[in-house]
Coordinates of C-alpha atoms and ligand atoms in Angstrom, one line a residue:
M1 CA 16.3 -18.8 59.3
A2 CA 18.9 -17.0 61.5
T3 CA 20.2 -14.2 60.1
T4 CA 23.9 -15.4 59.5
E5 CA 22.5 -18.4 57.0
I6 CA 23.0 -17.6 53.9
P7 CA 20.0 -18.4 51.5
D8 CA 19.2 -20.2 48.4
G9 CA 19.2 -17.9 45.3
I10 CA 18.2 -17.5 41.6
V11 CA 20.5 -15.3 39.1
I12 CA 18.8 -13.7 36.5
L13 CA 20.7 -12.8 33.9
D14 CA 19.2 -9.3 32.4
F15 CA 18.8 -9.3 28.1
G16 CA 16.8 -5.5 28.4
G17 CA 13.2 -7.2 28.5
Q18 CA 10.7 -5.2 30.5
Y19 CA 9.8 -7.8 32.5
C20 CA 12.8 -8.6 34.1
H21 CA 12.7 -7.3 37.8
L22 CA 8.9 -9.1 37.3
I23 CA 10.7 -12.1 37.4
A24 CA 13.0 -11.3 40.4
R25 CA 9.7 -10.3 42.2
R26 CA 8.1 -13.2 41.6
I27 CA 11.0 -15.3 43.1
R28 CA 11.4 -13.3 46.1
E29 CA 7.7 -13.5 46.4
M30 CA 8.1 -17.4 46.8
H31 CA 10.9 -16.6 50.0
V32 CA 14.0 -17.5 47.4
Y33 CA 16.3 -14.8 47.1
S34 CA 17.2 -12.9 43.5
E35 CA 19.6 -10.8 41.8
I36 CA 20.2 -9.5 38.2
L37 CA 23.0 -9.4 36.6
P38 CA 23.9 -8.3 33.1
S39 CA 23.4 -10.5 30.0
D40 CA 27.3 -11.3 29.5
A41 CA 28.0 -11.8 33.5
T42 CA 30.9 -14.6 34.0
P43 CA 30.7 -17.6 36.5
E44 CA 33.2 -15.2 38.2
H45 CA 31.0 -12.6 38.4
I46 CA 28.5 -15.1 39.2
E47 CA 30.6 -16.3 41.9
T48 CA 31.2 -12.7 43.8
L49 CA 27.4 -12.8 45.3
K50 CA 28.4 -16.3 47.7
S51 CA 28.3 -13.5 50.5
V52 CA 24.7 -13.4 49.8
M53 CA 23.1 -16.6 48.2
N54 CA 23.4 -20.3 47.3
L55 CA 23.5 -20.1 43.7
K56 CA 20.8 -22.5 42.9
G57 CA 19.7 -21.5 39.1
I58 CA 19.9 -19.2 36.6
I59 CA 16.8 -17.8 34.1
F60 CA 17.9 -16.0 30.9
S61 CA 15.3 -12.6 30.6
G62 CA 13.2 -12.1 27.4
S63 CA 14.7 -9.2 25.0
P64 CA 13.2 -6.6 22.8
S65 CA 15.7 -7.6 20.0
S66 CA 16.3 -10.7 17.8
V67 CA 18.9 -13.2 18.1
K68 CA 19.4 -13.3 14.4
A69 CA 20.3 -9.7 14.8
K70 CA 24.3 -8.7 14.0
D71 CA 24.3 -6.9 17.9
A72 CA 22.3 -9.6 19.8
L73 CA 23.1 -10.3 23.3
K74 CA 24.3 -12.8 24.0
F75 CA 25.2 -15.2 27.1
N76 CA 29.4 -16.4 28.4
S77 CA 28.6 -20.0 27.5
E78 CA 30.6 -20.9 30.7
I79 CA 28.0 -19.9 32.5
L80 CA 26.4 -23.4 31.7
E81 CA 29.5 -25.0 33.1
I82 CA 28.6 -24.0 36.3
G83 CA 26.3 -26.7 36.7
V84 CA 23.1 -25.5 38.2
P85 CA 19.5 -25.4 36.0
V86 CA 19.0 -22.9 33.5
L87 CA 15.7 -21.4 32.3
G88 CA 15.2 -19.2 29.4
L89 CA 12.2 -16.9 29.3
C90 CA 11.6 -16.2 25.2
Y91 CA 14.4 -14.4 24.1
G92 CA 15.8 -16.8 26.5
L93 CA 14.8 -20.0 24.9
Q94 CA 15.3 -18.8 21.0
L95 CA 18.8 -17.8 22.6
L96 CA 19.3 -21.3 23.6
A97 CA 17.7 -22.9 20.4
H98 CA 19.6 -20.6 18.2
M99 CA 23.1 -22.0 19.6
N100 CA 22.2 -25.2 19.8
G101 CA 21.6 -24.7 15.6
A102 CA 17.7 -24.4 16.1
K103 CA 15.8 -23.1 12.7
L104 CA 13.9 -19.6 14.0
E105 CA 11.6 -18.0 12.1
K106 CA 9.5 -14.8 11.4
A107 CA 6.2 -15.8 13.4
Q108 CA 4.7 -13.0 15.7
E109 CA 2.6 -14.2 18.9
Y110 CA 1.3 -12.0 20.9
G111 CA -1.2 -11.6 24.5
I112 CA -3.1 -14.7 25.6
T113 CA -2.0 -17.8 23.4
K114 CA -3.1 -21.1 24.4
V115 CA -0.3 -23.3 24.4
Y116 CA -0.5 -27.7 24.6
I117 CA 1.8 -29.0 26.9
D118 CA 3.1 -32.3 25.5
E119 CA 4.8 -33.1 28.2
P120 CA 3.9 -32.1 31.8
I121 CA 7.1 -32.5 33.5
G122 CA 10.0 -30.5 35.6
V123 CA 8.6 -26.7 34.7
L124 CA 5.3 -28.1 33.2
E125 CA 4.5 -30.4 36.0
G126 CA 1.1 -30.6 37.1
L127 CA -0.3 -28.5 34.4
N128 CA -3.5 -28.9 32.2
P129 CA -3.3 -30.3 28.5
Y130 CA -3.3 -26.7 27.5
E131 CA -2.9 -24.1 29.0
Y132 CA -3.4 -19.9 28.7
V133 CA 0.2 -18.0 28.6
W134 CA 1.3 -14.7 27.6
M135 CA 3.4 -14.2 24.6
S136 CA 5.1 -11.4 23.6
H137 CA 7.9 -12.7 20.4
G138 CA 8.6 -12.1 16.6
D139 CA 11.0 -14.8 16.1
T140 CA 10.0 -18.5 16.8
V141 CA 12.5 -22.2 17.0
F142 CA 10.8 -24.5 14.8
N143 CA 13.1 -27.6 15.3
V144 CA 14.3 -28.6 18.2
P145 CA 18.3 -29.0 18.4
Q146 CA 19.9 -32.6 19.1
G147 CA 19.5 -33.5 22.4
W148 CA 17.0 -31.7 23.8
K149 CA 13.1 -32.9 23.7
R150 CA 9.8 -30.6 23.1
V151 CA 7.7 -29.9 26.0
A152 CA 4.9 -27.8 24.4
H153 CA 3.5 -26.4 21.3
T154 CA 0.8 -23.3 20.2
D155 CA -0.4 -23.4 16.9
R156 CA 2.0 -20.8 15.7
S157 CA 4.8 -22.2 17.5
P158 CA 6.4 -25.7 16.8
V159 CA 8.3 -25.6 19.8
A160 CA 7.1 -23.3 22.7
A161 CA 9.1 -24.8 25.1
M162 CA 11.9 -27.1 25.3
V163 CA 14.6 -29.0 27.6
Q164 CA 18.0 -30.6 27.9
P165 CA 17.2 -33.3 30.8
E166 CA 20.6 -34.3 31.6
K167 CA 22.0 -30.5 32.1
K168 CA 18.6 -29.3 33.2
I169 CA 18.5 -26.8 30.8
W170 CA 14.5 -25.6 30.3
G171 CA 13.4 -22.8 27.7
V172 CA 9.8 -21.7 27.3
Q173 CA 8.6 -19.1 24.6
W174 CA 6.1 -17.4 27.5
H175 CA 6.0 -15.4 30.0
P176 CA 5.3 -17.0 33.3
E177 CA 6.2 -13.8 35.2
V178 CA 2.8 -12.0 33.6
I179 CA 0.2 -12.3 35.8
H180 CA -1.6 -13.0 32.2
T181 CA -0.1 -16.4 32.0
E182 CA -2.7 -18.6 34.2
H183 CA -0.7 -20.7 35.8
G184 CA 2.1 -18.7 35.8
K185 CA 3.2 -19.3 39.4
E186 CA 3.5 -22.5 39.2
M187 CA 6.1 -23.0 37.1
I188 CA 8.3 -20.4 38.6
S189 CA 7.7 -22.6 41.6
N190 CA 8.2 -25.6 39.3
F191 CA 11.7 -24.6 38.5
I192 CA 12.7 -23.0 41.7
F193 CA 11.8 -25.8 43.9
K194 CA 11.1 -29.1 41.4
V195 CA 13.8 -28.3 39.4
C196 CA 16.4 -26.3 41.2
K197 CA 15.6 -27.5 44.7
A198 CA 15.6 -24.5 46.3
E199 CA 14.6 -23.6 49.8
P200 CA 12.0 -21.3 50.8
N201 CA 14.9 -19.7 52.7
W202 CA 14.5 -15.9 52.0
R203 CA 12.9 -13.1 54.6
P204 CA 12.9 -9.1 53.7
L205 CA 12.4 -8.8 57.4
D206 CA 16.0 -10.4 58.3
K207 CA 17.1 -7.2 56.7
I208 CA 16.6 -5.3 60.1
D209 CA 18.8 -6.8 61.8
E210 CA 21.3 -7.4 59.2
A211 CA 21.2 -3.5 58.1
V212 CA 21.7 -2.6 61.5
K213 CA 24.6 -4.0 62.5
K214 CA 25.8 -2.9 59.4
I215 CA 25.3 0.8 60.2
T216 CA 26.7 0.1 63.4
N217 CA 29.9 -1.4 62.3
I218 CA 30.8 1.2 60.0
V219 CA 29.6 4.1 61.5
G220 CA 30.8 3.4 65.3
D221 CA 30.7 6.1 67.6
R222 CA 31.2 8.5 64.8
H223 CA 28.3 10.8 63.4
A224 CA 26.0 10.4 60.1
I225 CA 23.4 12.4 58.5
I226 CA 20.3 11.7 56.3
A227 CA 18.0 13.1 53.9
L228 CA 15.1 12.7 54.9
S229 CA 12.6 13.6 52.3
G230 CA 9.4 11.6 53.6
G231 CA 9.4 9.4 50.8
V232 CA 8.8 5.4 51.8
D233 CA 12.2 5.1 51.1
S234 CA 14.2 7.7 52.9
S235 CA 11.8 7.0 56.1
V236 CA 12.6 3.2 56.4
A237 CA 16.5 3.8 56.0
G238 CA 15.9 6.9 58.5
A239 CA 14.5 4.2 61.4
L240 CA 17.0 1.8 60.8
A241 CA 19.8 4.2 60.7
A242 CA 18.0 5.6 64.6
R243 CA 17.8 2.2 65.4
A244 CA 21.4 1.5 64.7
L245 CA 22.5 5.1 66.0
G246 CA 20.4 7.0 68.0
K247 CA 21.5 10.6 68.8
N248 CA 24.7 10.2 66.3
L249 CA 22.4 10.6 63.6
T250 CA 21.5 13.7 62.3
A251 CA 18.4 13.7 59.5
V252 CA 17.6 16.5 57.9
H253 CA 14.2 17.0 55.8
V254 CA 14.3 20.1 53.4
D255 CA 11.3 22.0 53.0
H256 CA 11.4 22.9 49.6
G257 CA 8.1 24.4 49.7
F258 CA 7.3 22.2 46.9
M259 CA 6.1 19.6 49.2
R260 CA 2.2 18.3 49.4
R261 CA 0.0 19.4 51.8
N262 CA 0.9 18.8 55.6
E263 CA 3.8 16.5 54.5
S264 CA 6.7 18.2 56.1
N265 CA 4.5 18.2 59.4
E266 CA 3.6 14.5 58.6
V267 CA 7.5 13.6 58.7
Y268 CA 8.4 15.8 61.8
E269 CA 5.5 14.0 63.6
A270 CA 6.6 10.2 62.6
F271 CA 10.2 10.9 63.9
K272 CA 9.8 13.4 66.6
T273 CA 10.0 10.7 69.0
R274 CA 12.7 8.5 67.5
N275 CA 15.9 8.4 69.8
L276 CA 17.6 10.6 66.1
K277 CA 18.2 14.7 65.5
L278 CA 15.5 15.5 63.4
V279 CA 15.9 19.3 61.9
V280 CA 13.7 20.5 59.2
V281 CA 15.3 23.1 57.3
D282 CA 12.4 25.6 55.9
A283 CA 14.4 26.7 52.8
K284 CA 10.6 28.0 51.0
N285 CA 12.2 31.5 49.9
R286 CA 15.5 31.1 48.9
F287 CA 13.9 27.6 46.7
L288 CA 11.0 30.0 45.3
R289 CA 13.6 32.9 44.7
R290 CA 15.6 30.7 42.5
L291 CA 13.3 30.0 40.4
K292 CA 11.6 33.4 40.1
D293 CA 10.8 33.3 35.8
V294 CA 11.9 30.3 35.3
T295 CA 9.8 28.3 32.8
D296 CA 11.7 25.4 31.5
P297 CA 11.1 21.8 33.4
E298 CA 14.7 20.7 33.2
E299 CA 16.1 24.4 34.4
K300 CA 13.4 23.7 37.1
R301 CA 14.9 20.7 38.3
K302 CA 18.0 21.7 38.2
I303 CA 17.8 24.4 39.9
I304 CA 16.4 22.7 42.0
G305 CA 18.8 19.9 42.3
E306 CA 21.7 22.2 43.5
E307 CA 19.6 24.4 45.6
F308 CA 19.1 21.1 47.9
I309 CA 22.4 20.2 47.7
R310 CA 23.5 23.4 48.6
V311 CA 21.3 23.3 52.1
F312 CA 22.2 19.7 52.8
E313 CA 26.0 21.0 52.2
E314 CA 25.7 23.8 55.0
K315 CA 23.8 21.3 57.5
A316 CA 26.3 18.6 57.0
R317 CA 28.8 20.8 57.7
E318 CA 27.7 21.7 60.4
Y319 CA 26.7 18.6 62.3
K320 CA 29.9 17.0 61.2
A321 CA 28.7 14.1 59.4
D322 CA 31.5 11.7 58.4
F323 CA 28.3 9.3 56.7
L324 CA 25.5 10.0 54.6
I325 CA 23.2 7.6 55.0
Q326 CA 20.7 6.9 52.2
G327 CA 17.7 5.2 50.6
T328 CA 18.6 3.7 47.4
I329 CA 16.7 0.5 47.0
Y330 CA 17.6 -1.9 44.3
P331 CA 15.4 -0.9 40.9
D332 CA 17.4 2.6 41.4
R333 CA 20.9 0.9 42.0
I334 CA 19.9 -1.2 38.5
E335 CA 18.7 1.7 36.7
S336 CA 21.6 3.4 37.3
G337 CA 24.1 1.4 35.5
I338 CA 24.3 -2.8 37.0
T339 CA 22.6 -3.6 34.0
K340 CA 22.6 -1.7 30.6
N341 CA 20.8 -3.5 28.1
S342 CA 17.2 -2.0 29.0
D343 CA 15.8 1.4 27.1
T344 CA 16.5 4.2 29.6
I345 CA 13.4 6.5 28.9
K346 CA 13.7 9.6 30.9
T347 CA 17.0 10.3 33.5
H348 CA 15.7 11.5 37.1
H349 CA 17.2 13.9 39.5
N350 CA 16.3 13.0 42.4
V351 CA 16.9 15.7 44.8
G352 CA 17.2 12.9 47.9
G353 CA 20.5 11.4 45.6
L354 CA 23.3 13.3 46.9
P355 CA 26.5 13.7 44.2
D356 CA 30.0 12.5 45.1
I357 CA 30.9 16.1 45.2
M358 CA 30.1 16.2 49.1
D359 CA 32.7 15.3 51.4
F360 CA 32.0 12.0 53.2
K361 CA 34.1 9.2 54.6
E362 CA 31.6 6.4 53.0
V363 CA 27.9 6.3 52.1
I364 CA 25.7 3.2 53.3
D365 CA 22.8 2.0 51.1
P366 CA 21.5 0.0 53.6
L367 CA 18.1 -1.1 51.4
E368 CA 20.3 -1.2 48.4
D369 CA 18.5 -5.0 47.9
L370 CA 15.2 -4.7 48.3
Y371 CA 12.1 -3.5 46.2
K372 CA 9.6 -1.4 46.7
D373 CA 6.7 -3.7 48.8
E374 CA 10.0 -5.3 50.9
V375 CA 10.9 -1.6 51.3
R376 CA 7.1 -1.2 52.4
E377 CA 7.2 -4.5 54.7
L378 CA 10.2 -3.4 56.6
G379 CA 9.1 0.5 57.4
K380 CA 5.8 -1.3 58.7
R381 CA 7.7 -3.9 61.3
L382 CA 9.8 -0.9 62.2
D383 CA 7.0 1.4 63.6
L384 CA 6.0 3.3 61.2
P385 CA 3.0 5.2 60.7
K386 CA 0.7 4.6 57.6
E387 CA 0.6 7.8 56.1
I388 CA 4.4 7.4 55.4
I389 CA 4.6 3.8 54.4
S390 CA 1.5 3.6 51.9
R391 CA 2.8 7.3 50.7
Q392 CA 2.9 7.0 46.7
P393 CA 6.1 7.3 44.8
F394 CA 6.6 11.5 44.4
P395 CA 9.4 13.4 42.3
G396 CA 12.3 14.8 44.1
P397 CA 11.4 18.3 42.7
G398 CA 7.7 18.0 43.8
L399 CA 4.8 20.6 43.3
A400 CA 7.4 22.5 41.2
V401 CA 7.3 20.0 38.1
R402 CA 3.6 19.9 38.4
I403 CA 3.1 23.2 37.9
I404 CA 3.7 24.1 34.2
G405 CA 5.1 27.5 33.3
E406 CA 6.6 29.7 36.6
V407 CA 6.3 28.0 39.8
T408 CA 4.4 30.9 42.1
E409 CA 3.2 31.1 46.1
E410 CA -0.2 31.4 44.4
K411 CA -0.2 28.5 42.4
L412 CA 1.4 26.3 44.9
D413 CA -1.5 27.4 46.8
V414 CA -3.7 26.4 44.4
L415 CA -2.1 23.2 43.5
R416 CA -1.6 22.1 47.3
L417 CA -5.5 22.5 47.8
A418 CA -6.7 20.3 44.6
D419 CA -4.2 17.8 45.1
A420 CA -4.9 17.2 48.6
I421 CA -9.0 16.7 47.6
V422 CA -7.9 14.2 44.6
V423 CA -5.9 12.7 47.1
E424 CA -8.7 12.5 49.7
E425 CA -11.5 11.2 47.3
I426 CA -9.4 8.5 46.5
E427 CA -8.0 7.1 49.8
N428 CA -11.9 8.2 50.5
N429 CA -13.2 5.4 48.5
E430 CA -11.3 3.2 48.6
I431 CA -9.6 2.8 45.3
S432 CA -6.0 3.3 45.9
N433 CA -4.9 0.0 46.4
D434 CA -4.5 -0.6 43.0
L435 CA -3.1 2.4 41.8
W436 CA 0.4 3.9 41.2
Q437 CA -0.3 7.5 41.8
Y438 CA -2.9 9.6 41.7
F439 CA -2.3 13.7 42.1
A440 CA -3.1 17.2 40.0
V441 CA -1.1 18.9 37.6
L442 CA -2.0 23.0 37.5
T443 CA -1.8 23.4 33.8
N444 CA -1.0 27.0 32.1
T445 CA -4.1 26.9 30.6
K446 CA -6.5 29.9 32.2
S447 CA -10.1 29.6 30.9
T448 CA -14.0 31.1 31.7
G449 CA -16.5 30.0 33.9
V450 CA -18.9 30.6 36.2
K451 CA -18.7 31.4 39.9
G452 CA -21.7 32.2 41.9
D453 CA -23.9 34.6 39.1
E454 CA -20.4 35.9 38.0
R455 CA -17.9 35.3 35.1
A456 CA -14.6 33.6 36.1
Y457 CA -11.4 33.5 34.4
G458 CA -9.6 31.2 36.4
Y459 CA -7.0 28.2 36.3
T460 CA -7.7 24.6 34.4
V461 CA -6.4 21.5 37.2
A462 CA -5.5 18.1 35.5
V463 CA -6.4 14.8 37.5
R464 CA -4.1 12.3 36.8
V465 CA -4.7 8.7 38.2
V466 CA -2.1 6.0 37.2
E467 CA -1.9 2.2 37.3
S468 CA 1.7 0.7 36.5
V469 CA 3.4 -2.0 37.9
D470 CA 7.4 -0.3 38.2
A471 CA 6.6 3.2 36.2
M472 CA 8.2 2.5 33.1
T473 CA 4.9 2.1 31.3
A474 CA 1.6 2.9 33.0
N475 CA -2.3 2.8 32.5
F476 CA -4.4 5.8 32.9
S477 CA -7.3 4.3 35.4
F478 CA -10.7 3.5 35.2
V479 CA -12.0 5.9 37.8
P480 CA -15.7 5.4 38.6
W481 CA -17.5 8.4 37.3
E482 CA -19.2 9.0 40.2
V483 CA -15.7 9.5 42.3
L484 CA -14.4 11.6 38.9
E485 CA -17.5 14.0 39.9
R486 CA -17.0 14.7 43.6
I487 CA -13.0 15.8 42.8
S488 CA -14.5 17.8 40.2
N489 CA -16.9 19.2 42.2
R490 CA -15.2 19.7 45.0
I491 CA -12.2 21.5 43.4
G492 CA -14.7 24.1 41.9
N493 CA -16.6 24.9 44.7
E494 CA -13.2 24.4 47.1
I495 CA -10.9 26.6 44.9
P496 CA -12.3 30.2 43.6
K497 CA -9.1 30.1 41.6
V498 CA -9.9 27.2 39.6
T499 CA -12.4 27.2 36.6
R500 CA -11.8 24.2 35.0
I501 CA -10.7 20.9 35.9
V502 CA -10.0 18.2 33.2
Y503 CA -9.3 14.6 33.7
D504 CA -5.8 13.1 31.8
I505 CA -6.8 10.1 29.3
T506 CA -2.7 9.4 28.1
H507 CA -1.6 5.9 29.0
K508 CA 2.6 6.0 29.0
P509 CA 3.8 5.4 26.7
P510 CA 2.9 8.1 24.9
S511 CA 2.8 10.4 27.8
T512 CA 5.1 10.4 30.9
I513 CA 3.4 10.2 34.3
E514 CA 4.7 13.5 35.3
W515 CA 3.3 16.7 33.0
E516 CA 7.2 18.0 33.3
Ligands
LIG601 P1 7.7 10.0 34.4 O1 7.4 11.3 34.5 O2 9.4 9.9 33.8 O3 8.0 9.3 36.0 O4 6.7 8.3 34.0 C1 8.3 7.8 36.6 C2 8.2 7.9 38.0 O5 9.6 8.3 38.5 C3 8.7 9.7 39.4 N1 9.4 11.0 38.7 C4 10.5 11.5 39.6 N2 11.0 11.1 40.5 N3 13.1 12.9 40.8 C5 12.3 11.4 41.6 O6 12.5 11.4 42.1 C6 12.2 13.0 39.5 O7 12.6 14.4 39.3 C7 10.8 12.0 38.6 N4 10.0 12.9 37.9 C8 9.4 11.3 37.8 C9 7.4 9.8 38.7 O8 6.7 10.6 39.8 C10 6.8 8.3 38.1 O9 6.6 7.4 39.7

């Protein structure tokens, strides 16, 4: 696709369902653009997207609530007059049924469920007489509204899928976007290509030219600055900005002293040969001083965030930057207020996300439409090293929120080494691909051990390894025993101050991924 062509796209209305992002990602993987809008978006609202997509269809997401609840979320009915096909998933189906006068009763289905395909047409084209799909609902549709046709049912759901053929409005009770739905991809593909007639003409890689042009147009021959934490997002944004601005960009990497082993070095190595000014600020002492005697996790976060801004402000003034470039990605943007229906579990203060109090003419977010895996794709194309592209998510306050209690230089040294061992063993054993994060935590429990023939009293290190899709929920990973044993042996042998190593076997919820 030439960069000037506008790709076909699908809008997803977000009713707060946990799989909303997954729907968007599945569609984008099929090279059709998609954007998530709030459930009450109007046709005018959708019209504003016409510079980024040709609207081909609309999907209603699931929701944690019931359509019969007093404050149930509805959609603006004028949406149906736009004339593009619509697909309601789970709550989306129930809403369409309820609005059209169908009977809904409580009848739960949860997990992998056998569904009978009554008519393999449209969204269900090419499917078997029965399919295994992922269900997660409390209300069930009991009859088909007038003008609609039932196309699938289950033993407990008399209407598991239905269609209004003239208007091409579809509803399915299950979640095709979840991998447990055997032919889920085919169902989504049927909707976007066969029902909506979209063309697969969107590529995240087109973003390179587009972003470079955008940055150049805005900044011209003035000066911009970027906070380069070394995470995937800021690194990719930095590489794009370097391509656009060259010497008119200053990248500032603030080493607060809470980085993992060798991290600041890797950032320096990855960027030193690029055509940009890179400043590494060694601010370890000032951060550590400010954290003296501080034990409360939120207070730690606040202090680190404030101190970061102070350092960054000093540098922005020094380099007379008019513009700030950031690595905000699409899920960050969604979570910070574009949609409002999903539950917020914990507010993160990302020290890389700088607030309005700073005096810039404009803030530029070249990655604001992309998901993490799409950003990684761009990173590869921009020749960023593997260590940076495959980097795990890492909290802005770094190791400071993985040390329970007061942060000291001694504890940082112990944790940095323990963390490096966990990372090395997981990666050497080639099990990192399916993992979201793997790291060490330094607990504030001391315990008795034997080192050599002597009694020792030392630190307890916890090992945390989780699998996740979007960090909203996570499962501890079934890491092979042999790998855990190697991690334990190495930490015990290589770090004299550690006398006990434990494995964290809690999912999220009830725990968060990080310990603080
Ligand atoms: P939790 O611990 O809330 O973390 O389950 C979810 C994801 O967010 C990362 N995380 C942070 N990222 N600043 C950040 O930039 C923070 O303060 C922060 N706290 C947690 C965490 O690593 C996980 O991937």
